[in-house]
PDB file of C-alpha atoms in Angstrom:
ATOM      1  CA  MET A 927       4.251 -17.712   7.098  1.00 73.00           C
ATOM      2  CA  LYS A 928       1.700 -18.304   4.547  1.00 87.00           C
ATOM      3  CA  SER A 929      -1.215 -16.694   6.271  1.00 94.00           C
ATOM      4  CA  TYR A 930      -1.983 -13.824   8.655  1.00 97.00           C
ATOM      5  CA  ARG A 931      -4.331 -12.334  10.866  1.00 97.00           C
ATOM      6  CA  ALA A 932      -5.225  -8.299  10.735  1.00 97.00           C
ATOM      7  CA  LEU A 933      -7.993  -5.927  11.678  1.00 96.00           C
ATOM      8  CA  THR A 934     -10.101  -5.173   8.891  1.00 96.00           C
ATOM      9  CA  VAL A 935     -12.253  -2.151   8.229  1.00 94.00           C
ATOM     10  CA  ASP A 936     -15.120  -2.847   5.937  1.00 93.00           C
ATOM     11  CA  TRP A 937     -18.826  -1.840   5.321  1.00 93.00           C
ATOM     12  CA  LYS A 938     -21.579  -3.832   7.245  1.00 90.00           C
ATOM     13  CA  ASP A 939     -24.849  -2.799   5.948  1.00 86.00           C
ATOM     14  CA  THR A 940     -24.295   1.152   6.340  1.00 86.00           C
ATOM     15  CA  LYS A 941     -21.797   1.415   8.776  1.00 89.00           C
ATOM     16  CA  LEU A 942     -18.092   1.067   8.963  1.00 89.00           C
ATOM     17  CA  GLN A 943     -16.892  -1.992  11.364  1.00 89.00           C
ATOM     18  CA  PRO A 944     -13.739  -3.430  12.377  1.00 91.00           C
ATOM     19  CA  GLU A 945     -13.311  -7.320  12.487  1.00 93.00           C
ATOM     20  CA  ILE A 946     -10.182  -9.643  12.505  1.00 95.00           C
ATOM     21  CA  ARG A 947      -9.841 -11.504   9.350  1.00 96.00           C
ATOM     22  CA  ASP A 948      -7.518 -14.203   7.658  1.00 97.00           C
ATOM     23  CA  TYR A 949      -5.426 -13.343   4.806  1.00 97.00           C
ATOM     24  CA  SER A 950      -2.828 -15.104   2.411  1.00 97.00           C
ATOM     25  CA  ILE A 951       0.194 -14.037   2.060  1.00 95.00           C
ATOM     26  CA  ASP A 952      -0.617 -13.192  -1.607  1.00 95.00           C
ATOM     27  CA  ASP A 953      -2.918 -10.357  -0.266  1.00 96.00           C
ATOM     28  CA  LEU A 954       0.112  -8.445   0.533  1.00 97.00           C
ATOM     29  CA  PRO A 955       0.290  -4.864  -1.207  1.00 95.00           C
ATOM     30  CA  ASP A 956       2.993  -4.042  -3.173  1.00 95.00           C
ATOM     31  CA  GLY A 957       6.423  -3.003  -1.707  1.00 97.00           C
ATOM     32  CA  GLU A 958       9.796  -4.118  -1.482  1.00 98.00           C
ATOM     33  CA  VAL A 959       9.968  -4.782   2.315  1.00 98.00           C
ATOM     34  CA  THR A 960       8.065  -7.680   4.022  1.00 98.00           C
ATOM     35  CA  ILE A 961       8.055  -7.256   7.462  1.00 98.00           C
ATOM     36  CA  ARG A 962       6.960  -9.707  10.444  1.00 98.00           C
ATOM     37  CA  VAL A 963       5.019  -7.251  12.732  1.00 98.00           C
ATOM     38  CA  ALA A 964       5.715  -7.218  16.487  1.00 98.00           C
ATOM     39  CA  TYR A 965       4.126  -4.176  17.845  1.00 97.00           C
ATOM     40  CA  SER A 966       1.574  -1.601  16.272  1.00 97.00           C
ATOM     41  CA  SER A 967      -0.171   1.232  18.135  1.00 93.00           C
ATOM     42  CA  VAL A 968      -3.647   3.028  18.460  1.00 91.00           C
ATOM     43  CA  ASN A 969      -3.951   6.504  17.349  1.00 88.00           C
ATOM     44  CA  TYR A 970      -6.412   9.242  16.521  1.00 85.00           C
ATOM     45  CA  LYS A 971      -5.933   9.166  12.872  1.00 88.00           C
ATOM     46  CA  ASP A 972      -6.696   5.016  13.093  1.00 90.00           C
ATOM     47  CA  GLY A 973      -9.953   5.924  14.714  1.00 89.00           C
ATOM     48  CA  LEU A 974     -11.037   8.062  11.580  1.00 89.00           C
ATOM     49  CA  THR A 975     -10.625   5.067   9.271  1.00 88.00           C
ATOM     50  CA  ILE A 976     -13.785   4.080  10.861  1.00 87.00           C
ATOM     51  CA  ILE A 977     -15.717   7.185  10.159  1.00 88.00           C
ATOM     52  CA  PRO A 978     -17.162   7.573   7.045  1.00 85.00           C
ATOM     53  CA  GLY A 979     -16.259  10.608   5.162  1.00 80.00           C
ATOM     54  CA  ALA A 980     -13.151  11.243   7.300  1.00 82.00           C
ATOM     55  CA  GLY A 981     -10.922  11.456   4.331  1.00 83.00           C
ATOM     56  CA  ILE A 982      -8.348   9.203   5.451  1.00 87.00           C
ATOM     57  CA  VAL A 983      -9.237   5.977   3.361  1.00 88.00           C
ATOM     58  CA  SER A 984     -10.872   5.989   0.085  1.00 83.00           C
ATOM     59  CA  HIS A 985     -11.201   2.341  -0.862  1.00 89.00           C
ATOM     60  CA  TYR A 986     -12.651  -0.525   1.901  1.00 92.00           C
ATOM     61  CA  PRO A 987     -11.825  -2.883   2.988  1.00 95.00           C
ATOM     62  CA  HIS A 988      -8.931  -1.575   4.437  1.00 95.00           C
ATOM     63  CA  ILE A 989      -6.311  -2.657   7.277  1.00 97.00           C
ATOM     64  CA  PRO A 990      -5.468   0.511   9.525  1.00 96.00           C
ATOM     65  CA  GLY A 991      -2.553   1.030  11.702  1.00 96.00           C
ATOM     66  CA  ILE A 992      -0.556   4.188  11.130  1.00 95.00           C
ATOM     67  CA  ASP A 993       2.781   2.868  12.551  1.00 96.00           C
ATOM     68  CA  LEU A 994       4.647  -0.604  13.072  1.00 98.00           C
ATOM     69  CA  ALA A 995       7.955  -2.246  14.330  1.00 98.00           C
ATOM     70  CA  GLY A 996       8.901  -5.702  13.652  1.00 98.00           C
ATOM     71  CA  THR A 997      11.707  -7.930  11.591  1.00 98.00           C
ATOM     72  CA  VAL A 998      12.230  -8.225   8.092  1.00 98.00           C
ATOM     73  CA  LEU A 999      11.291 -11.249   6.542  1.00 97.00           C
ATOM     74  CA  ALA A1000      12.162 -10.548   3.052  1.00 97.00           C
ATOM     75  CA  SER A1001      13.708  -7.584   0.934  1.00 98.00           C
ATOM     76  CA  SER A1002      14.328  -6.993  -2.892  1.00 98.00           C
ATOM     77  CA  ASP A1003      16.005  -3.435  -1.815  1.00 98.00           C
ATOM     78  CA  PRO A1004      19.460  -3.914  -0.618  1.00 97.00           C
ATOM     79  CA  SER A1005      19.284  -1.177   2.267  1.00 97.00           C
ATOM     80  CA  PHE A1006      17.427  -4.193   4.264  1.00 98.00           C
ATOM     81  CA  LYS A1007      17.859  -7.947   4.776  1.00 98.00           C
ATOM     82  CA  GLU A1008      16.225 -10.533   6.598  1.00 98.00           C
ATOM     83  CA  GLY A1009      16.380 -10.243  10.102  1.00 98.00           C
ATOM     84  CA  ASP A1010      16.725  -6.607  10.444  1.00 98.00           C
ATOM     85  CA  GLU A1011      14.792  -4.705  13.044  1.00 98.00           C
ATOM     86  CA  VAL A1012      12.734  -1.770  11.451  1.00 98.00           C
ATOM     87  CA  LEU A1013      10.151   0.703  12.118  1.00 98.00           C
ATOM     88  CA  VAL A1014       7.752   2.573   9.828  1.00 98.00           C
ATOM     89  CA  THR A1015       5.402   5.722  10.816  1.00 96.00           C
ATOM     90  CA  GLY A1016       3.756   7.807   8.410  1.00 93.00           C
ATOM     91  CA  TYR A1017       3.661   7.904   4.427  1.00 95.00           C
ATOM     92  CA  GLY A1018       0.842   6.206   3.207  1.00 93.00           C
ATOM     93  CA  LEU A1019       0.863   3.595   6.071  1.00 96.00           C
ATOM     94  CA  GLY A1020      -2.502   2.765   7.427  1.00 95.00           C
ATOM     95  CA  ALA A1021      -4.247   5.330   4.879  1.00 93.00           C
ATOM     96  CA  SER A1022      -3.684   4.967   1.494  1.00 93.00           C
ATOM     97  CA  HIS A1023      -1.788   1.390   2.097  1.00 96.00           C
ATOM     98  CA  SER A1024      -2.388  -1.421   4.367  1.00 96.00           C
ATOM     99  CA  GLY A1025      -1.322  -0.604   7.654  1.00 97.00           C
ATOM    100  CA  GLY A1026       0.047  -1.776  10.711  1.00 97.00           C
ATOM    101  CA  PHE A1027      -2.574  -3.752  12.596  1.00 97.00           C
ATOM    102  CA  SER A1028      -1.719  -7.008  10.755  1.00 98.00           C
ATOM    103  CA  GLU A1029       0.790  -9.768  11.407  1.00 98.00           C
ATOM    104  CA  LEU A1030       2.747  -9.392   8.328  1.00 98.00           C
ATOM    105  CA  ALA A1031       2.816  -5.836   6.216  1.00 98.00           C
ATOM    106  CA  ARG A1032       4.581  -4.986   2.997  1.00 98.00           C
ATOM    107  CA  VAL A1033       5.903  -1.756   2.227  1.00 98.00           C
ATOM    108  CA  PRO A1034       8.311   0.465   0.236  1.00 98.00           C
ATOM    109  CA  ALA A1035      11.794   0.175   1.017  1.00 98.00           C
ATOM    110  CA  ALA A1036      12.100   4.087   1.066  1.00 97.00           C
ATOM    111  CA  TRP A1037       9.569   3.978   4.028  1.00 98.00           C
ATOM    112  CA  VAL A1038      11.574   2.115   6.534  1.00 98.00           C
ATOM    113  CA  VAL A1039      13.670   3.246   9.373  1.00 98.00           C
ATOM    114  CA  PRO A1040      16.229   0.957  10.691  1.00 98.00           C
ATOM    115  CA  MET A1041      15.728   0.530  14.357  1.00 98.00           C
ATOM    116  CA  PRO A1042      17.977   3.000  16.148  1.00 97.00           C
ATOM    117  CA  ALA A1043      20.551   1.213  18.573  1.00 94.00           C
ATOM    118  CA  GLY A1044      19.187   0.372  21.964  1.00 92.00           C
ATOM    119  CA  LEU A1045      15.418   1.122  21.121  1.00 94.00           C
ATOM    120  CA  THR A1046      13.299  -2.139  21.137  1.00 93.00           C
ATOM    121  CA  ALA A1047      10.264  -2.793  18.903  1.00 95.00           C
ATOM    122  CA  LYS A1048       7.576  -2.415  21.770  1.00 92.00           C
ATOM    123  CA  ALA A1049       9.318   0.959  23.018  1.00 93.00           C
ATOM    124  CA  ALA A1050       9.280   2.158  19.366  1.00 95.00           C
ATOM    125  CA  MET A1051       5.662   1.787  19.258  1.00 94.00           C
ATOM    126  CA  ALA A1052       5.040   2.994  23.044  1.00 91.00           C
ATOM    127  CA  LEU A1053       6.372   6.156  21.230  1.00 93.00           C
ATOM    128  CA  GLY A1054       5.249   5.329  17.610  1.00 93.00           C
ATOM    129  CA  THR A1055       3.446   8.076  15.503  1.00 92.00           C
ATOM    130  CA  ALA A1056       2.580  10.050  18.871  1.00 90.00           C
ATOM    131  CA  GLY A1057       5.901  10.039  20.262  1.00 93.00           C
ATOM    132  CA  PHE A1058       7.640  10.773  16.642  1.00 96.00           C
ATOM    133  CA  THR A1059       5.208  13.931  16.557  1.00 96.00           C
ATOM    134  CA  ALA A1060       6.169  14.939  20.046  1.00 97.00           C
ATOM    135  CA  ALA A1061       9.944  14.597  19.553  1.00 98.00           C
ATOM    136  CA  LEU A1062       9.771  16.527  16.312  1.00 98.00           C
ATOM    137  CA  SER A1063       7.877  19.095  17.715  1.00 98.00           C
ATOM    138  CA  VAL A1064      10.436  19.613  20.402  1.00 98.00           C
ATOM    139  CA  HIS A1065      13.437  19.098  17.762  1.00 98.00           C
ATOM    140  CA  ARG A1066      11.710  22.036  15.400  1.00 98.00           C
ATOM    141  CA  MET A1067      11.326  24.305  18.448  1.00 98.00           C
ATOM    142  CA  GLU A1068      14.818  23.964  19.630  1.00 98.00           C
ATOM    143  CA  GLN A1069      15.743  24.765  16.001  1.00 97.00           C
ATOM    144  CA  ASN A1070      13.937  28.005  16.496  1.00 96.00           C
ATOM    145  CA  GLY A1071      16.103  28.879  19.269  1.00 97.00           C
ATOM    146  CA  LEU A1072      13.956  27.364  22.404  1.00 98.00           C
ATOM    147  CA  ARG A1073      16.495  27.019  25.511  1.00 97.00           C
ATOM    148  CA  GLN A1074      15.901  25.364  28.850  1.00 97.00           C
ATOM    149  CA  ASP A1075      16.570  28.993  30.499  1.00 97.00           C
ATOM    150  CA  GLN A1076      13.608  30.897  28.822  1.00 97.00           C
ATOM    151  CA  GLY A1077      10.754  29.620  30.875  1.00 96.00           C
ATOM    152  CA  SER A1078       7.850  27.368  31.227  1.00 98.00           C
ATOM    153  CA  VAL A1079       6.785  25.277  28.327  1.00 98.00           C
ATOM    154  CA  LEU A1080       2.915  24.643  27.889  1.00 98.00           C
ATOM    155  CA  VAL A1081       1.618  21.161  26.388  1.00 98.00           C
ATOM    156  CA  SER A1082      -2.100  20.937  25.498  1.00 95.00           C
ATOM    157  CA  GLY A1083      -3.865  17.723  25.215  1.00 92.00           C
ATOM    158  CA  ALA A1084      -1.540  16.730  27.702  1.00 93.00           C
ATOM    159  CA  THR A1085      -2.964  13.320  28.542  1.00 89.00           C
ATOM    160  CA  GLY A1086      -3.119  12.040  24.857  1.00 86.00           C
ATOM    161  CA  GLY A1087      -0.469  10.256  23.022  1.00 84.00           C
ATOM    162  CA  VAL A1088       1.060  13.160  21.593  1.00 91.00           C
ATOM    163  CA  GLY A1089       0.669  15.426  24.719  1.00 93.00           C
ATOM    164  CA  SER A1090       2.194  12.581  27.261  1.00 90.00           C
ATOM    165  CA  TRP A1091       5.330  11.984  25.137  1.00 92.00           C
ATOM    166  CA  ALA A1092       5.755  15.859  24.861  1.00 96.00           C
ATOM    167  CA  VAL A1093       5.441  16.277  28.731  1.00 96.00           C
ATOM    168  CA  SER A1094       8.187  13.367  29.176  1.00 94.00           C
ATOM    169  CA  MET A1095      10.568  14.420  26.578  1.00 97.00           C
ATOM    170  CA  LEU A1096      10.680  18.065  27.509  1.00 98.00           C
ATOM    171  CA  ALA A1097      11.117  17.159  31.110  1.00 97.00           C
ATOM    172  CA  LYS A1098      14.108  14.674  30.241  1.00 96.00           C
ATOM    173  CA  SER A1099      15.412  17.663  28.331  1.00 97.00           C
ATOM    174  CA  GLY A1100      15.384  19.895  31.592  1.00 97.00           C
ATOM    175  CA  TYR A1101      12.542  22.063  30.513  1.00 98.00           C
ATOM    176  CA  ALA A1102       9.975  23.231  33.207  1.00 98.00           C
ATOM    177  CA  VAL A1103       6.491  22.021  31.732  1.00 98.00           C
ATOM    178  CA  THR A1104       3.283  23.205  32.117  1.00 98.00           C
ATOM    179  CA  ALA A1105       0.524  20.536  31.328  1.00 97.00           C
ATOM    180  CA  SER A1106      -2.900  21.808  30.245  1.00 95.00           C
ATOM    181  CA  THR A1107      -5.865  19.412  30.547  1.00 92.00           C
ATOM    182  CA  ARG A1108      -9.292  19.426  31.531  1.00 89.00           C
ATOM    183  CA  LYS A1109      -9.229  15.910  33.486  1.00 88.00           C
ATOM    184  CA  SER A1110      -8.717  16.990  37.214  1.00 89.00           C
ATOM    185  CA  ALA A1111      -8.491  13.346  37.948  1.00 90.00           C
ATOM    186  CA  GLU A1112      -4.955  13.009  35.685  1.00 91.00           C
ATOM    187  CA  ILE A1113      -3.386  15.500  37.505  1.00 94.00           C
ATOM    188  CA  ASP A1114      -1.123  13.117  39.373  1.00 94.00           C
ATOM    189  CA  TYR A1115      -0.499  11.130  36.176  1.00 91.00           C
ATOM    190  CA  LEU A1116       0.641  14.034  34.228  1.00 95.00           C
ATOM    191  CA  LYS A1117       2.974  15.076  37.588  1.00 95.00           C
ATOM    192  CA  SER A1118       4.355  11.366  37.499  1.00 92.00           C
ATOM    193  CA  ILE A1119       5.460  11.935  33.720  1.00 92.00           C
ATOM    194  CA  GLY A1120       7.007  15.286  33.989  1.00 95.00           C
ATOM    195  CA  ALA A1121       4.711  18.192  34.621  1.00 97.00           C
ATOM    196  CA  ARG A1122       5.856  20.733  36.777  1.00 97.00           C
ATOM    197  CA  GLU A1123       2.515  22.322  37.215  1.00 96.00           C
ATOM    198  CA  THR A1124      -0.926  21.966  35.343  1.00 96.00           C
ATOM    199  CA  ILE A1125      -3.505  24.036  34.224  1.00 95.00           C
ATOM    200  CA  SER A1126      -7.088  24.042  33.078  1.00 93.00           C
ATOM    201  CA  PRO A1127      -7.511  25.467  29.437  1.00 89.00           C
ATOM    202  CA  SER A1128     -10.222  27.951  30.620  1.00 89.00           C
ATOM    203  CA  GLU A1129      -7.495  29.692  32.240  1.00 89.00           C
ATOM    204  CA  LEU A1130      -5.772  30.471  29.170  1.00 86.00           C
ATOM    205  CA  GLU A1131      -8.753  32.264  27.297  1.00 86.00           C
ATOM    206  CA  THR A1132      -7.965  35.559  26.183  1.00 83.00           C
ATOM    207  CA  PRO A1133      -9.923  38.120  28.218  1.00 83.00           C
ATOM    208  CA  GLU A1134     -12.781  39.612  26.184  1.00 82.00           C
ATOM    209  CA  GLY A1135     -12.010  42.947  24.498  1.00 79.00           C
ATOM    210  CA  LYS A1136      -8.034  42.033  24.229  1.00 86.00           C
ATOM    211  CA  SER A1137      -6.118  40.966  21.240  1.00 86.00           C
ATOM    212  CA  LEU A1138      -3.161  39.534  23.668  1.00 93.00           C
ATOM    213  CA  ASN A1139      -2.558  37.900  27.060  1.00 92.00           C
ATOM    214  CA  ARG A1140      -0.002  38.378  29.173  1.00 93.00           C
ATOM    215  CA  GLU A1141       3.313  36.687  27.858  1.00 96.00           C
ATOM    216  CA  ARG A1142       3.577  33.334  30.068  1.00 96.00           C
ATOM    217  CA  TRP A1143       5.088  30.555  27.823  1.00 97.00           C
ATOM    218  CA  ALA A1144       8.579  30.131  26.370  1.00 98.00           C
ATOM    219  CA  ALA A1145       6.932  27.781  23.620  1.00 98.00           C
ATOM    220  CA  ALA A1146       3.979  25.515  23.331  1.00 98.00           C
ATOM    221  CA  VAL A1147       3.268  22.041  21.794  1.00 98.00           C
ATOM    222  CA  ASP A1148      -0.092  22.001  20.964  1.00 97.00           C
ATOM    223  CA  PRO A1149      -1.901  18.789  19.185  1.00 94.00           C
ATOM    224  CA  VAL A1150      -5.321  20.154  19.848  1.00 93.00           C
ATOM    225  CA  GLY A1151      -5.906  23.299  17.502  1.00 93.00           C
ATOM    226  CA  GLY A1152      -9.260  24.916  17.270  1.00 92.00           C
ATOM    227  CA  PRO A1153     -10.002  28.139  19.527  1.00 90.00           C
ATOM    228  CA  PHE A1154      -7.652  26.984  22.269  1.00 90.00           C
ATOM    229  CA  LEU A1155      -4.448  27.517  20.005  1.00 94.00           C
ATOM    230  CA  THR A1156      -5.822  31.183  19.674  1.00 93.00           C
ATOM    231  CA  HIS A1157      -5.286  31.666  23.368  1.00 93.00           C
ATOM    232  CA  VAL A1158      -1.846  29.833  23.337  1.00 95.00           C
ATOM    233  CA  LEU A1159      -0.492  32.162  20.528  1.00 96.00           C
ATOM    234  CA  ASN A1160      -1.893  35.319  22.410  1.00 96.00           C
ATOM    235  CA  SER A1161       0.066  34.050  25.484  1.00 96.00           C
ATOM    236  CA  VAL A1162       3.581  33.139  24.192  1.00 97.00           C
ATOM    237  CA  ARG A1163       6.705  35.114  24.635  1.00 97.00           C
ATOM    238  CA  TYR A1164       8.231  37.095  22.447  1.00 98.00           C
ATOM    239  CA  GLY A1165       9.948  35.184  19.834  1.00 97.00           C
ATOM    240  CA  GLY A1166       8.870  32.034  20.883  1.00 98.00           C
ATOM    241  CA  SER A1167       6.897  28.861  18.895  1.00 98.00           C
ATOM    242  CA  VAL A1168       4.058  26.931  18.940  1.00 98.00           C
ATOM    243  CA  ALA A1169       4.324  23.416  17.309  1.00 98.00           C
ATOM    244  CA  LEU A1170       1.131  22.754  16.040  1.00 98.00           C
ATOM    245  CA  SER A1171       0.367  18.877  14.997  1.00 96.00           C
ATOM    246  CA  GLY A1172      -3.137  18.158  15.429  1.00 90.00           C
ATOM    247  CA  PHE A1173      -7.076  19.172  15.277  1.00 87.00           C
ATOM    248  CA  THR A1174      -8.694  17.225  18.074  1.00 82.00           C
ATOM    249  CA  GLY A1175     -10.562  20.710  19.160  1.00 87.00           C
ATOM    250  CA  GLY A1176     -10.990  21.533  15.685  1.00 88.00           C
ATOM    251  CA  ALA A1177      -9.527  22.647  12.107  1.00 89.00           C
ATOM    252  CA  GLU A1178     -10.778  26.485  12.077  1.00 91.00           C
ATOM    253  CA  LEU A1179      -8.201  29.063  13.522  1.00 91.00           C
ATOM    254  CA  ALA A1180      -9.704  32.417  14.539  1.00 88.00           C
ATOM    255  CA  THR A1181      -6.879  34.788  15.492  1.00 91.00           C
ATOM    256  CA  THR A1182      -5.357  38.039  14.752  1.00 92.00           C
ATOM    257  CA  VAL A1183      -2.043  38.740  13.354  1.00 96.00           C
ATOM    258  CA  TYR A1184      -0.735  40.533  16.611  1.00 96.00           C
ATOM    259  CA  PRO A1185       1.010  37.434  18.018  1.00 97.00           C
ATOM    260  CA  PHE A1186       3.384  37.250  14.870  1.00 97.00           C
ATOM    261  CA  ILE A1187       4.042  41.399  14.269  1.00 97.00           C
ATOM    262  CA  LEU A1188       3.927  42.587  17.787  1.00 97.00           C
ATOM    263  CA  ARG A1189       5.812  39.621  19.343  1.00 97.00           C
ATOM    264  CA  GLY A1190       7.330  37.516  16.389  1.00 97.00           C
ATOM    265  CA  VAL A1191       5.662  34.155  17.500  1.00 98.00           C
ATOM    266  CA  ASN A1192       6.449  31.468  15.134  1.00 98.00           C
ATOM    267  CA  LEU A1193       3.740  29.123  14.660  1.00 98.00           C
ATOM    268  CA  LEU A1194       5.235  25.371  13.450  1.00 98.00           C
ATOM    269  CA  GLY A1195       3.628  23.172  11.350  1.00 97.00           C
ATOM    270  CA  ILE A1196       4.509  19.644  12.714  1.00 98.00           C
ATOM    271  CA  ASP A1197       4.125  17.130   9.839  1.00 96.00           C
ATOM    272  CA  SER A1198       4.743  13.439  10.928  1.00 94.00           C
ATOM    273  CA  VAL A1199       3.479  11.744   7.768  1.00 94.00           C
ATOM    274  CA  LEU A1200       5.807  13.206   4.721  1.00 95.00           C
ATOM    275  CA  CYS A1201       8.568  14.722   7.291  1.00 96.00           C
ATOM    276  CA  PRO A1202      12.001  13.913   4.957  1.00 96.00           C
ATOM    277  CA  MET A1203      13.447  10.484   5.612  1.00 96.00           C
ATOM    278  CA  ASP A1204      16.787  12.522   6.898  1.00 96.00           C
ATOM    279  CA  VAL A1205      15.154  14.188   9.664  1.00 97.00           C
ATOM    280  CA  ARG A1206      13.059  11.445  10.256  1.00 97.00           C
ATOM    281  CA  ARG A1207      15.920   9.492  11.286  1.00 97.00           C
ATOM    282  CA  THR A1208      17.578  12.359  12.881  1.00 97.00           C
ATOM    283  CA  VAL A1209      14.317  12.618  15.233  1.00 98.00           C
ATOM    284  CA  TRP A1210      14.455   8.609  15.908  1.00 97.00           C
ATOM    285  CA  ASN A1211      18.209   8.539  16.601  1.00 97.00           C
ATOM    286  CA  ARG A1212      17.442  11.373  19.201  1.00 97.00           C
ATOM    287  CA  ILE A1213      14.705   9.484  20.830  1.00 97.00           C
ATOM    288  CA  ALA A1214      16.796   6.512  21.088  1.00 96.00           C
ATOM    289  CA  ALA A1215      19.641   8.809  22.689  1.00 96.00           C
ATOM    290  CA  GLU A1216      17.855  10.961  24.810  1.00 96.00           C
ATOM    291  CA  TRP A1217      14.265  10.550  25.369  1.00 94.00           C
ATOM    292  CA  GLN A1218      13.615   6.322  25.380  1.00 89.00           C
ATOM    293  CA  PRO A1219      11.350   6.120  27.770  1.00 84.00           C
ATOM    294  CA  ASP A1220      12.277   3.930  31.026  1.00 82.00           C
ATOM    295  CA  GLY A1221      10.610   1.141  32.498  1.00 82.00           C
ATOM    296  CA  ALA A1222       8.582   3.201  34.920  1.00 82.00           C
ATOM    297  CA  LEU A1223       7.213   5.713  32.232  1.00 79.00           C
ATOM    298  CA  LEU A1224       6.469   2.977  29.998  1.00 81.00           C
ATOM    299  CA  ASP A1225       4.163   1.396  32.783  1.00 82.00           C
ATOM    300  CA  ALA A1226       2.473   5.116  33.505  1.00 79.00           C
ATOM    301  CA  ILE A1227       1.983   5.968  29.455  1.00 76.00           C
ATOM    302  CA  VAL A1228       1.623   2.535  28.099  1.00 83.00           C
ATOM    303  CA  HIS A1229      -0.839  -0.606  28.341  1.00 87.00           C
ATOM    304  CA  GLU A1230      -0.330  -3.547  25.902  1.00 92.00           C
ATOM    305  CA  ILE A1231      -3.650  -4.970  24.253  1.00 94.00           C
ATOM    306  CA  SER A1232      -4.208  -7.841  21.614  1.00 95.00           C
ATOM    307  CA  LEU A1233      -5.454  -7.501  18.168  1.00 94.00           C
ATOM    308  CA  SER A1234      -8.872  -8.614  19.554  1.00 93.00           C
ATOM    309  CA  GLU A1235      -8.948  -5.945  21.873  1.00 94.00           C
ATOM    310  CA  LEU A1236      -8.540  -3.567  19.140  1.00 93.00           C
ATOM    311  CA  PRO A1237     -12.136  -2.483  18.108  1.00 91.00           C
ATOM    312  CA  ALA A1238     -12.504  -1.574  21.558  1.00 91.00           C
ATOM    313  CA  ALA A1239      -9.706   0.645  21.961  1.00 91.00           C
ATOM    314  CA  ILE A1240     -10.489   2.419  18.492  1.00 89.00           C
ATOM    315  CA  ALA A1241     -13.830   3.384  19.864  1.00 88.00           C
ATOM    316  CA  GLN A1242     -12.181   4.871  22.966  1.00 87.00           C
ATOM    317  CA  VAL A1243      -9.606   6.700  21.290  1.00 83.00           C
ATOM    318  CA  LEU A1244     -12.389   8.362  19.159  1.00 84.00           C
ATOM    319  CA  GLN A1245     -14.623   9.117  22.370  1.00 82.00           C
ATOM    320  CA  GLY A1246     -10.981  10.768  23.976  1.00 75.00           C
ATOM    321  CA  ARG A1247     -10.942   8.348  26.629  1.00 76.00           C
ATOM    322  CA  MET A1248      -7.584   6.956  26.074  1.00 73.00           C
ATOM    323  CA  ARG A1249      -5.023   8.040  28.457  1.00 71.00           C
ATOM    324  CA  GLY A1250      -1.344   7.456  26.945  1.00 70.00           C
ATOM    325  CA  ARG A1251      -0.768   5.275  24.437  1.00 80.00           C
ATOM    326  CA  ALA A1252      -2.319   1.566  23.854  1.00 89.00           C
ATOM    327  CA  VAL A1253       0.412  -0.899  22.049  1.00 93.00           C
ATOM    328  CA  VAL A1254      -0.563  -3.956  20.152  1.00 95.00           C
ATOM    329  CA  ALA A1255       1.202  -7.105  20.396  1.00 96.00           C
ATOM    330  CA  LEU A1256       0.893  -8.848  16.952  1.00 94.00           C
ATOM    331  CA  SER A1257       3.536 -11.720  17.330  1.00 81.00           C
TER     332      SER A1257
END
């Protein structure tokens, strides 16, 4: 391939706007591994690249896409050879480095994960950064002692990418899952992917004048943050963990020390961007072996779009109207 197409975010007048542009292979950034991209996926962080001052991107024009899966075309690093199936999530992809919304990509070899056995490029990107974040959340909670016999696990923002995959993965591992959502129309969807019960966030609020809620959850996966996180922390059982991975509900946290010093609650920060490669490979291998979605689950959570449909999908995810995952077919 001597040329390729990519979604590019650039200034038009006083606004940042996405459009499809043609590039020469000479335009690829530095890196040891050149990849023909088969699939990428749409994440909230991708949407932030079109918001001035969001702090994701410092230079435009820019190609977003914080994850990709495809086949190695060329590599100057002996760890990879032409024809290898690989995936990339996190690091600088789609932020400080050109991303996955492109038919070709070139990245540092240190970012590249060999595709786990039995996992396809489409399934890998159906999971993508969101699925990896959900899996890392479950992995970390289990390292902190979570077991299936301890009670229900709460998942907030359950209709989003991280939330949907967390519900599915926890259910596959035998946990009783309570899914939190404001969207009453999505209750059947959440039960179809593994939720045992659903709850409205308003039902979790700490009563006025009290520092703690009654103990309800063995653990919680929270990609929402903000005021909701305070209520979750106040209702986790003794010794339980909350895996925090996002801030769609806000970046501020107003809480007390009581959940931590009276109930021994663990607040686990989940970072999918700079996660060490040994942990990254372990979690991706767990995904392939334990949590790989079957066809019915893919149909329930994932819908495939083309490069030309990406601008509308980015707008949708920013407006909070994206259910599950949008996977972008690039070749």
